[in-house]
Coordinates of C-alpha atoms in Angstrom, one line a residue:
M1 CA 127.8 82.5 106.9
E2 CA 131.4 81.4 106.2
N3 CA 132.8 84.9 106.7
R4 CA 130.9 86.6 109.6
T5 CA 132.6 89.9 109.0
Q6 CA 131.3 90.5 105.5
P7 CA 127.8 91.9 104.8
V8 CA 125.2 89.6 103.2
L9 CA 121.9 90.5 101.7
L10 CA 118.9 88.1 101.8
L11 CA 116.6 89.3 99.0
S12 CA 113.1 87.9 98.5
T13 CA 111.6 88.3 95.0
D14 CA 108.5 86.3 95.7
P15 CA 105.4 88.6 95.6
A16 CA 104.0 86.5 98.5
H17 CA 106.9 87.0 100.9
S18 CA 107.6 84.6 103.8
L19 CA 111.0 85.9 104.9
A20 CA 109.6 87.8 107.9
D21 CA 107.8 84.6 109.0
V22 CA 111.0 82.5 108.7
L23 CA 113.3 85.0 110.4
D24 CA 110.6 85.6 113.0
Q25 CA 111.3 89.3 112.7
S26 CA 109.2 92.2 111.4
L27 CA 110.4 93.4 107.9
G28 CA 109.3 96.4 106.0
E29 CA 109.6 97.1 102.3
N30 CA 113.2 98.4 102.6
P31 CA 116.3 96.5 103.5
V32 CA 116.4 95.7 107.3
K33 CA 119.2 94.4 109.5
V34 CA 118.5 91.0 110.9
H35 CA 119.1 90.6 114.6
L36 CA 122.1 88.2 114.8
P37 CA 124.5 87.5 117.7
R38 CA 127.3 87.6 115.1
G39 CA 127.5 88.5 111.4
K40 CA 126.1 91.2 109.2
L41 CA 122.9 90.1 107.5
T42 CA 120.3 92.3 105.9
A43 CA 116.9 91.1 104.7
W44 CA 114.8 92.8 102.0
Q45 CA 111.2 91.9 101.0
V46 CA 110.7 93.8 97.7
N47 CA 107.5 95.7 97.4
A48 CA 107.0 95.0 93.6
E49 CA 104.5 97.8 92.8
K50 CA 106.4 100.5 94.7
R51 CA 109.8 99.5 93.3
F52 CA 108.4 99.3 89.7
H53 CA 106.7 102.7 89.9
S54 CA 109.7 104.3 91.5
F55 CA 111.7 103.3 88.5
L56 CA 109.0 104.3 86.1
N57 CA 108.5 107.7 87.7
R58 CA 112.2 108.4 87.8
H59 CA 112.5 107.7 84.0
K60 CA 109.1 108.7 82.9
E61 CA 110.1 111.9 81.0
N62 CA 112.8 110.0 79.1
L63 CA 110.4 107.2 78.1
L64 CA 107.7 109.7 77.1
A65 CA 110.2 111.7 74.9
I66 CA 111.4 108.5 73.2
L67 CA 108.0 107.1 72.5
E68 CA 106.5 110.4 71.4
N69 CA 109.5 111.0 69.1
G70 CA 109.3 107.5 67.6
S71 CA 105.6 106.9 67.1
I72 CA 102.4 108.4 65.8
F73 CA 101.2 108.7 69.4
S74 CA 101.5 111.9 71.4
R75 CA 102.5 112.4 75.0
E76 CA 98.8 112.8 75.9
D77 CA 98.1 109.4 74.3
I78 CA 101.0 107.5 76.1
E79 CA 101.1 109.0 79.6
P80 CA 97.8 107.6 81.0
L81 CA 98.8 104.1 79.9
M82 CA 102.1 104.5 81.8
D83 CA 100.3 105.5 84.9
T84 CA 98.2 102.3 85.1
A85 CA 99.3 99.2 87.1
V86 CA 100.6 96.4 85.0
P87 CA 100.9 92.6 85.6
G88 CA 104.5 91.3 85.6
M89 CA 105.6 94.0 88.1
A90 CA 107.0 91.3 90.4
E91 CA 109.5 90.1 87.9
M92 CA 110.4 93.6 86.8
A93 CA 110.8 94.8 90.4
A94 CA 113.0 91.7 91.1
L95 CA 115.3 92.6 88.2
L96 CA 115.5 96.3 89.4
A97 CA 116.0 95.3 93.1
L98 CA 118.8 92.9 92.0
D99 CA 120.4 95.7 90.1
D100 CA 120.1 98.0 93.1
A101 CA 121.8 95.5 95.3
L102 CA 124.6 94.8 92.8
S103 CA 125.3 98.4 92.0
S104 CA 125.3 99.5 95.7
G105 CA 128.5 97.7 96.4
R106 CA 127.4 97.2 100.0
Y107 CA 127.2 93.4 100.0
H108 CA 129.8 90.7 99.8
Q109 CA 127.1 88.2 98.9
I110 CA 123.5 88.4 97.8
V111 CA 121.2 85.4 98.4
V112 CA 118.0 85.5 96.4
D113 CA 114.9 83.7 97.7
T114 CA 112.9 83.4 94.5
A115 CA 109.3 82.9 93.7
P116 CA 108.1 79.3 92.8
F117 CA 109.5 77.7 89.6
G118 CA 107.1 79.1 87.0
H119 CA 107.7 82.8 87.7
T120 CA 111.4 82.3 88.6
L121 CA 111.8 81.0 85.0
R122 CA 110.1 84.2 83.8
L123 CA 112.6 86.2 86.0
F124 CA 115.6 84.5 84.4
E125 CA 114.2 85.2 80.9
L126 CA 113.6 88.9 81.7
P127 CA 117.0 90.3 80.9
E128 CA 116.7 89.1 77.3
H129 CA 113.2 90.5 77.0
F130 CA 114.3 93.8 78.5
Q131 CA 117.1 94.0 76.0
R132 CA 114.6 93.6 73.2
F133 CA 112.6 96.4 74.8
L134 CA 115.7 98.6 74.6
N135 CA 116.1 97.6 71.0
F136 CA 112.5 98.8 70.4
L137 CA 113.2 102.1 72.3
D138 CA 116.5 102.6 70.3
L139 CA 114.5 102.2 67.0
A140 CA 111.9 104.6 68.2
A141 CA 114.5 107.1 69.2
S142 CA 116.0 107.0 65.7
R143 CA 112.7 107.6 63.9
D144 CA 113.6 111.0 62.4
Q145 CA 117.0 109.8 61.1
I146 CA 115.5 106.6 59.5
L147 CA 112.7 108.5 57.8
A148 CA 115.1 111.2 56.5
Q149 CA 117.3 108.5 55.0
H150 CA 114.2 106.8 53.5
F151 CA 113.2 110.0 51.7
G152 CA 116.7 111.0 50.7
G153 CA 117.4 113.6 53.4
S154 CA 119.2 113.8 56.7
A155 CA 118.4 114.5 60.3
K156 CA 120.4 115.0 63.5
P157 CA 120.4 111.8 65.6
A158 CA 118.3 112.0 68.7
S159 CA 120.4 111.5 71.9
F160 CA 119.0 109.5 74.8
P161 CA 121.9 108.5 77.2
I162 CA 119.4 106.7 79.4
L163 CA 119.2 103.8 76.8
E164 CA 122.9 103.1 77.3
Q165 CA 122.5 103.2 81.1
W166 CA 119.7 100.7 80.9
S167 CA 121.7 98.5 78.6
Q168 CA 124.5 98.4 81.1
M169 CA 122.0 97.6 83.9
V170 CA 120.7 94.6 81.9
S171 CA 124.2 93.4 81.1
G172 CA 125.2 93.6 84.7
V173 CA 122.2 91.6 85.9
R174 CA 122.6 89.0 83.1
D175 CA 126.3 88.6 84.0
A176 CA 125.4 88.2 87.7
L177 CA 122.9 85.5 86.8
R178 CA 125.4 83.7 84.6
G179 CA 127.9 83.6 87.4
A180 CA 125.6 82.9 90.3
E181 CA 125.5 79.7 92.3
M182 CA 122.1 78.2 91.9
F183 CA 120.6 76.0 94.6
L184 CA 117.7 73.8 93.7
V185 CA 115.5 72.9 96.7
T186 CA 113.2 69.9 96.4
T187 CA 111.5 67.2 98.5
S188 CA 111.2 63.5 98.0
E189 CA 107.6 63.9 96.7
K190 CA 107.2 62.7 93.1
F191 CA 105.6 65.9 91.9
S192 CA 108.3 68.0 93.4
L193 CA 111.1 65.9 91.8
N194 CA 109.4 65.9 88.4
E195 CA 109.0 69.6 88.5
S196 CA 112.6 70.0 89.5
L197 CA 113.7 68.0 86.4
R198 CA 111.5 70.0 84.1
C199 CA 112.9 73.2 85.5
R200 CA 116.4 72.0 85.0
D201 CA 115.6 71.2 81.4
V202 CA 114.0 74.6 80.7
L203 CA 117.0 76.5 82.2
G204 CA 119.4 74.5 80.1
Q205 CA 117.5 75.3 76.9
Q206 CA 117.6 79.1 77.4
S207 CA 119.6 81.4 75.1
T208 CA 122.0 81.7 78.1
P209 CA 121.9 78.2 79.6
L210 CA 121.8 78.1 83.5
K211 CA 122.8 75.2 85.6
F212 CA 122.2 74.2 89.2
S213 CA 125.4 74.2 91.3
S214 CA 123.8 72.4 94.3
V215 CA 120.7 70.5 95.2
V216 CA 119.0 70.4 98.6
L217 CA 116.7 67.5 99.4
N218 CA 114.6 69.0 102.1
R219 CA 112.1 67.5 104.5
A220 CA 113.9 64.1 104.3
I221 CA 113.0 61.2 106.6
D222 CA 115.8 58.7 107.3
S223 CA 114.3 56.6 110.1
S224 CA 110.8 55.2 110.6
A225 CA 110.6 54.4 114.3
G226 CA 107.8 51.9 113.8
C227 CA 105.6 54.3 111.9
S228 CA 104.0 53.0 108.7
V229 CA 103.7 56.5 107.2
C230 CA 107.3 57.2 108.1
R231 CA 108.5 53.9 106.5
N232 CA 107.0 55.1 103.2
R233 CA 108.7 58.4 103.5
V234 CA 112.0 56.8 104.3
A235 CA 111.7 54.7 101.1
A236 CA 110.8 57.9 99.2
T237 CA 113.9 59.7 100.6
R238 CA 116.2 56.9 99.5
A239 CA 114.7 56.8 96.0
A240 CA 115.0 60.6 95.8
R241 CA 118.7 60.5 96.7
V242 CA 119.3 57.9 94.0
L243 CA 117.4 59.9 91.4
L244 CA 119.0 63.3 92.2
K245 CA 122.5 61.8 92.1
R246 CA 121.8 60.3 88.7
E247 CA 120.1 63.3 87.2
F248 CA 122.5 65.9 88.7
P249 CA 125.9 64.3 88.3
G250 CA 128.8 66.4 89.6
T251 CA 126.4 68.6 91.6
D252 CA 126.6 68.8 95.4
L253 CA 123.7 67.1 97.1
Y254 CA 122.7 68.3 100.6
V255 CA 120.0 66.7 102.7
G256 CA 117.8 68.5 105.3
E257 CA 115.9 66.3 107.8
D258 CA 112.2 66.8 108.4
F259 CA 111.7 67.8 112.1
G260 CA 108.0 67.9 112.0
A261 CA 107.6 71.7 111.9
P262 CA 109.0 74.6 109.9
V263 CA 112.3 75.9 111.1
V264 CA 111.6 79.5 112.3
G265 CA 113.8 82.1 114.0
I266 CA 117.5 82.8 114.0
T267 CA 118.5 80.1 116.4
G268 CA 116.7 77.4 114.5
L269 CA 117.9 78.6 111.1
A270 CA 121.6 78.6 112.3
A271 CA 121.2 75.0 113.6
F272 CA 119.5 74.0 110.4
A273 CA 122.2 75.5 108.2
A274 CA 124.9 73.7 110.2
H275 CA 122.8 70.5 109.9
I276 CA 122.5 70.7 106.1
F277 CA 125.8 72.2 105.0
D278 CA 128.1 70.9 107.7
S279 CA 126.4 67.6 108.4
K280 CA 126.0 68.4 112.1
P281 CA 123.3 67.0 114.3
M282 CA 120.3 69.3 114.5
K283 CA 120.2 70.8 118.0
W284 CA 116.9 72.6 118.0
T285 CA 113.5 72.0 119.4
P286 CA 110.6 73.5 117.4
R287 CA 108.2 75.7 119.2
T288 CA 104.8 74.1 119.1
P289 CA 102.0 76.7 119.3
K290 CA 99.5 76.2 122.1
A291 CA 96.0 75.6 120.8
P292 CA 92.9 73.8 122.0
E293 CA 92.5 70.3 120.9
M294 CA 90.7 70.1 117.5
R295 CA 87.6 68.1 116.9
L296 CA 87.6 66.6 113.4
F297 CA 84.4 65.7 111.6
D298 CA 83.8 63.6 108.5
S299 CA 83.3 65.7 105.4
K300 CA 82.3 64.8 101.9
W301 CA 84.1 66.2 98.9
P302 CA 82.0 69.0 97.4
V303 CA 80.3 68.8 94.0
L304 CA 81.0 72.2 92.3
K305 CA 77.9 74.3 91.8
T306 CA 79.4 77.3 90.0
P307 CA 80.5 77.5 86.4
L308 CA 84.0 78.7 87.5
T309 CA 86.1 77.5 90.4
M310 CA 89.6 78.7 91.1
V311 CA 92.0 76.9 93.5
V312 CA 94.7 79.0 95.2
G313 CA 97.4 78.7 97.9
K314 CA 101.0 78.8 98.8
G315 CA 103.5 76.9 96.6
G316 CA 103.8 73.2 97.5
V317 CA 100.6 72.8 99.5
G318 CA 98.9 70.6 97.0
K319 CA 96.8 73.0 94.9
T320 CA 97.0 70.8 91.7
T321 CA 96.0 67.7 93.6
I322 CA 93.0 69.4 95.2
S323 CA 92.0 71.0 91.8
A324 CA 92.1 67.6 90.1
A325 CA 90.2 65.9 93.0
L326 CA 87.5 68.6 92.9
S327 CA 87.2 68.2 89.2
F328 CA 87.0 64.4 89.3
N329 CA 84.5 64.3 92.1
T330 CA 82.2 66.8 90.3
R331 CA 82.4 64.8 87.1
A332 CA 81.7 61.5 88.9
K333 CA 78.8 62.8 91.1
S334 CA 77.0 65.3 88.8
K335 CA 77.8 63.9 85.3
L336 CA 78.2 67.5 84.1
P337 CA 81.1 68.1 81.6
V338 CA 84.2 69.3 83.5
E339 CA 87.3 71.0 82.3
I340 CA 90.4 71.6 84.4
C341 CA 93.1 74.0 83.3
S342 CA 96.4 74.9 84.9
V343 CA 97.5 78.5 84.5
D344 CA 100.7 78.0 86.5
P345 CA 103.8 78.5 84.3
A346 CA 105.2 75.4 86.0
P347 CA 102.1 73.0 85.8
S348 CA 101.9 69.5 87.2
L349 CA 98.6 68.1 85.7
D350 CA 100.8 65.7 83.7
D351 CA 101.9 64.1 87.0
I352 CA 98.3 64.0 88.4
F353 CA 96.7 62.3 85.4
Q354 CA 99.9 60.4 84.3
A355 CA 99.3 61.6 80.8
D356 CA 100.7 64.1 78.4
I357 CA 98.7 67.3 79.1
T358 CA 99.2 70.1 76.6
D359 CA 97.7 73.6 75.9
E360 CA 95.0 71.9 73.9
A361 CA 92.2 70.4 76.1
R362 CA 92.0 66.7 75.8
P363 CA 90.1 63.9 77.6
V364 CA 91.6 62.3 80.7
L365 CA 90.8 59.1 82.5
S366 CA 89.2 57.8 79.3
D367 CA 86.3 60.2 79.7
S368 CA 85.4 62.4 76.8
E369 CA 83.5 64.8 79.0
F370 CA 86.4 65.3 81.5
L371 CA 89.0 67.5 79.8
A372 CA 92.4 68.8 81.0
S373 CA 94.9 71.4 79.7
E374 CA 97.9 73.3 80.7
M375 CA 98.1 76.9 79.4
D376 CA 101.2 77.7 77.4
S377 CA 101.1 81.4 77.6
V378 CA 104.2 82.0 75.5
H379 CA 102.8 79.8 72.7
L380 CA 99.5 81.7 72.9
F381 CA 101.3 85.0 72.8
R382 CA 103.3 84.0 69.7
Q383 CA 100.1 82.9 67.9
W384 CA 98.5 86.3 68.8
V385 CA 101.7 88.1 67.5
A386 CA 101.5 86.3 64.2
E387 CA 97.9 87.4 63.7
V388 CA 98.6 91.0 64.7
K389 CA 101.6 91.2 62.4
Q390 CA 99.5 90.0 59.5
T391 CA 96.9 92.7 60.3
I392 CA 99.6 95.4 60.6
D393 CA 101.2 94.4 57.2
Q394 CA 97.8 94.7 55.6
T395 CA 96.8 98.1 57.1
T396 CA 100.0 100.2 57.4
T397 CA 100.3 100.9 53.7
G398 CA 97.4 102.5 52.0
N399 CA 95.5 105.7 51.2
V400 CA 93.9 108.2 53.5
S401 CA 91.5 110.7 51.9
G402 CA 93.1 109.9 48.5
I403 CA 96.7 110.5 49.7
H404 CA 99.2 107.7 49.8
V405 CA 100.5 107.1 53.3
D406 CA 103.7 105.2 53.9
L407 CA 103.7 103.8 57.4
S408 CA 106.7 101.5 56.8
F409 CA 108.5 102.8 59.9
E410 CA 105.4 102.3 62.1
R411 CA 105.2 98.7 60.7
R412 CA 108.8 98.1 61.6
L413 CA 108.4 99.7 65.0
F414 CA 105.3 97.5 65.9
S415 CA 107.2 94.4 64.6
E416 CA 110.1 95.2 67.0
L417 CA 107.7 95.7 69.9
L418 CA 105.9 92.4 69.2
E419 CA 109.2 90.5 69.5
I420 CA 109.1 91.2 73.2
V421 CA 107.4 88.6 75.4
P422 CA 106.2 91.0 78.1
P423 CA 106.3 90.4 81.8
G424 CA 102.8 89.5 83.0
V425 CA 102.0 87.6 79.8
D426 CA 100.9 84.6 82.0
E427 CA 98.3 86.7 83.9
V428 CA 96.9 88.6 80.9
L429 CA 96.6 85.5 78.7
A430 CA 95.2 83.5 81.6
I431 CA 92.3 85.9 81.8
V432 CA 91.7 85.7 78.0
H433 CA 91.9 81.9 78.2
I434 CA 89.4 81.7 81.1
L435 CA 87.0 83.8 79.0
D436 CA 87.3 81.2 76.2
L437 CA 86.8 78.3 78.6
L438 CA 83.6 79.8 79.9
G439 CA 82.0 79.9 76.5
D440 CA 80.0 76.8 77.4
S441 CA 77.8 77.5 80.4
S442 CA 76.8 73.9 80.9
K443 CA 80.2 72.7 82.0
R444 CA 82.2 73.2 85.2
V445 CA 85.6 75.0 84.7
V446 CA 88.3 74.5 87.4
I447 CA 91.4 76.7 87.3
D448 CA 94.5 75.4 89.0
M449 CA 96.2 78.8 89.8
A450 CA 99.8 79.8 90.2
P451 CA 101.0 80.1 93.8
T452 CA 99.7 82.9 96.0
G453 CA 101.5 86.0 94.8
H454 CA 100.9 85.5 91.2
A455 CA 97.4 84.2 91.7
L456 CA 96.6 87.6 93.3
D457 CA 98.2 89.3 90.3
L458 CA 95.9 87.3 88.0
L459 CA 92.8 88.2 90.0
R460 CA 93.8 91.9 89.8
T461 CA 94.4 91.7 86.0
P462 CA 90.8 92.0 84.8
Q463 CA 90.4 95.4 86.4
R464 CA 93.8 96.4 84.9
I465 CA 92.8 95.2 81.5
L466 CA 89.6 97.2 81.7
A467 CA 91.5 100.3 82.6
W468 CA 93.8 99.8 79.6
T469 CA 91.0 99.2 77.2
R470 CA 89.3 102.5 78.1
L471 CA 92.6 104.4 77.7
L472 CA 93.5 102.6 74.5
L473 CA 90.1 103.3 72.9
K474 CA 90.5 107.0 73.8
T475 CA 94.0 107.0 72.3
L476 CA 93.0 105.1 69.1
A477 CA 90.0 107.4 68.6
A478 CA 92.4 110.2 67.8
H479 CA 93.8 108.1 64.9
R480 CA 90.6 106.7 63.5
T481 CA 91.5 107.8 60.0
L482 CA 94.1 105.0 59.9
D483 CA 92.8 101.5 59.1
F484 CA 94.9 99.7 61.7
A485 CA 93.7 102.1 64.4
R486 CA 90.1 101.4 63.5
D487 CA 90.7 97.6 63.4
A488 CA 92.6 97.7 66.7
G489 CA 89.8 99.8 68.3
V490 CA 87.2 97.1 67.4
K491 CA 89.4 94.4 69.0
V492 CA 90.1 96.4 72.1
A493 CA 86.3 97.2 72.5
E494 CA 85.5 93.5 72.2
L495 CA 88.1 92.6 74.8
G496 CA 86.8 95.2 77.1
Q497 CA 83.3 93.9 76.9
R498 CA 84.4 90.3 77.6
V499 CA 86.5 91.4 80.6
R500 CA 83.5 93.3 82.0
E501 CA 81.5 90.1 81.7
L502 CA 84.3 88.2 83.6
L503 CA 84.4 90.8 86.3
D504 CA 80.7 90.5 86.8
L505 CA 81.1 86.7 87.0
L506 CA 83.9 86.9 89.5
K507 CA 81.8 89.1 91.8
D508 CA 78.8 86.7 91.7
P509 CA 79.0 83.9 94.2
E510 CA 76.4 82.0 92.3
R511 CA 78.7 81.8 89.3
S512 CA 82.2 81.6 90.7
C513 CA 84.0 80.5 93.8
I514 CA 87.5 80.2 95.2
Y515 CA 89.0 77.3 97.2
T516 CA 92.0 77.9 99.3
V517 CA 94.5 75.1 100.0
M518 CA 96.8 75.2 103.0
L519 CA 98.8 72.9 105.3
P520 CA 98.5 72.8 109.1
E521 CA 101.8 74.6 109.5
P522 CA 102.7 78.2 110.6
L523 CA 104.1 79.4 107.3
P524 CA 101.2 78.3 105.0
D525 CA 98.8 79.3 107.8
R526 CA 100.2 82.9 107.9
E527 CA 100.3 83.3 104.1
T528 CA 96.7 82.0 103.9
E529 CA 95.6 84.5 106.4
R530 CA 97.3 87.3 104.4
L531 CA 95.7 86.0 101.2

């Protein structure tokens, strides 16, 4: 902290928090003062579900009024859907928490510890999608006025001041992100560097381009001391320095030395900050936990026995490597067809197989029975939107009981809604994609999951989808005289049946299993225990 008299907030938006572990201090779900000898630091691990539902409950009446006013659905149709848990709450809660912190005026600086790359990219995209949601609500709120104009009449404009308040909130967060200093943290490992470059490119291509102001090369090794493994890491550190200076010209490059253990506790963190940002020698001795000496045994790589295998773990522990190794070993030893798919929004299968892996499964390692793919959830969502729009266009103008029904407003409203890429799209479409992959029972399917927090969200999603399908079917039944409601009901029922089958499979140890990947370090160890 450059100015020790000014208050600073350290905010974690990762659904699998590690702030309490790093600070070595108990943290609740509300902002907590960090015990410092000097300085004013507050830490906040956001409880995504509680923060999201707090926002929803506070504005529920306004939302219900707007949606009931602007659609064919009643309050009784909509309210149960709003009361269910939704995927994507982590990103929404992060946006809301950031607005809370900014609007409070309590903090001179806000430092955000984000989720791993894939879902941080979703967070940065969220203000734009939220603005589109506001456009949808604004259209819904103006339904009476638009229909009156359409039929040559007039209507008093509906007034919903909350829409302007939300618009100001989104603008404030978007402006804060545009003006923020962005630190990229990477290591000298090839996968980490490649992912960093991909993330830089994606951020630069957004509608509001974002750029890293500083890069931190962490866990660097500068001397080998006669160790062959260390010599390789020294070479990797030197190569990483060259690459980062070339790829991030004009950007500050900081280097953090690897001391053989995670830096934990206030004393260690203060020394580490001085080491990285002030180039001071690291004066800190890691606390090595006492434990009995381990006995290691030879172990063979397993051959996967279940149709579905999911690989989970904290970001950076090697999930993708283990996923690929399990897939390769199973294919080599069993000769069964194997398909590996990454559902991480920031996948690395390209790096593993040294090939161009896309959202279409293709052979790897010159083996037609060994397939790999990386799910592109936004692309899948756009494909689905195109199909739905076509169906809506075909079914929202027609006759009901011999009477012509003009549903042009509903068509426009649905089209506006479908322009929004919803938070949680990765989790929902991953479930649908897994269902598609499991169509062939003879092959082994390996899912390289997103890091812990979002992997848990994905595993909760089938139950959530099932709850939505039940509510949607009940809602659509009230409008079964309309063609599009009947068509939608059929699709919802089909999805519900498939999700029930997946839930049965996930609960059956004979048909699915989970492998957890971790490192022998305190932070991954603690997160794995919580997982």
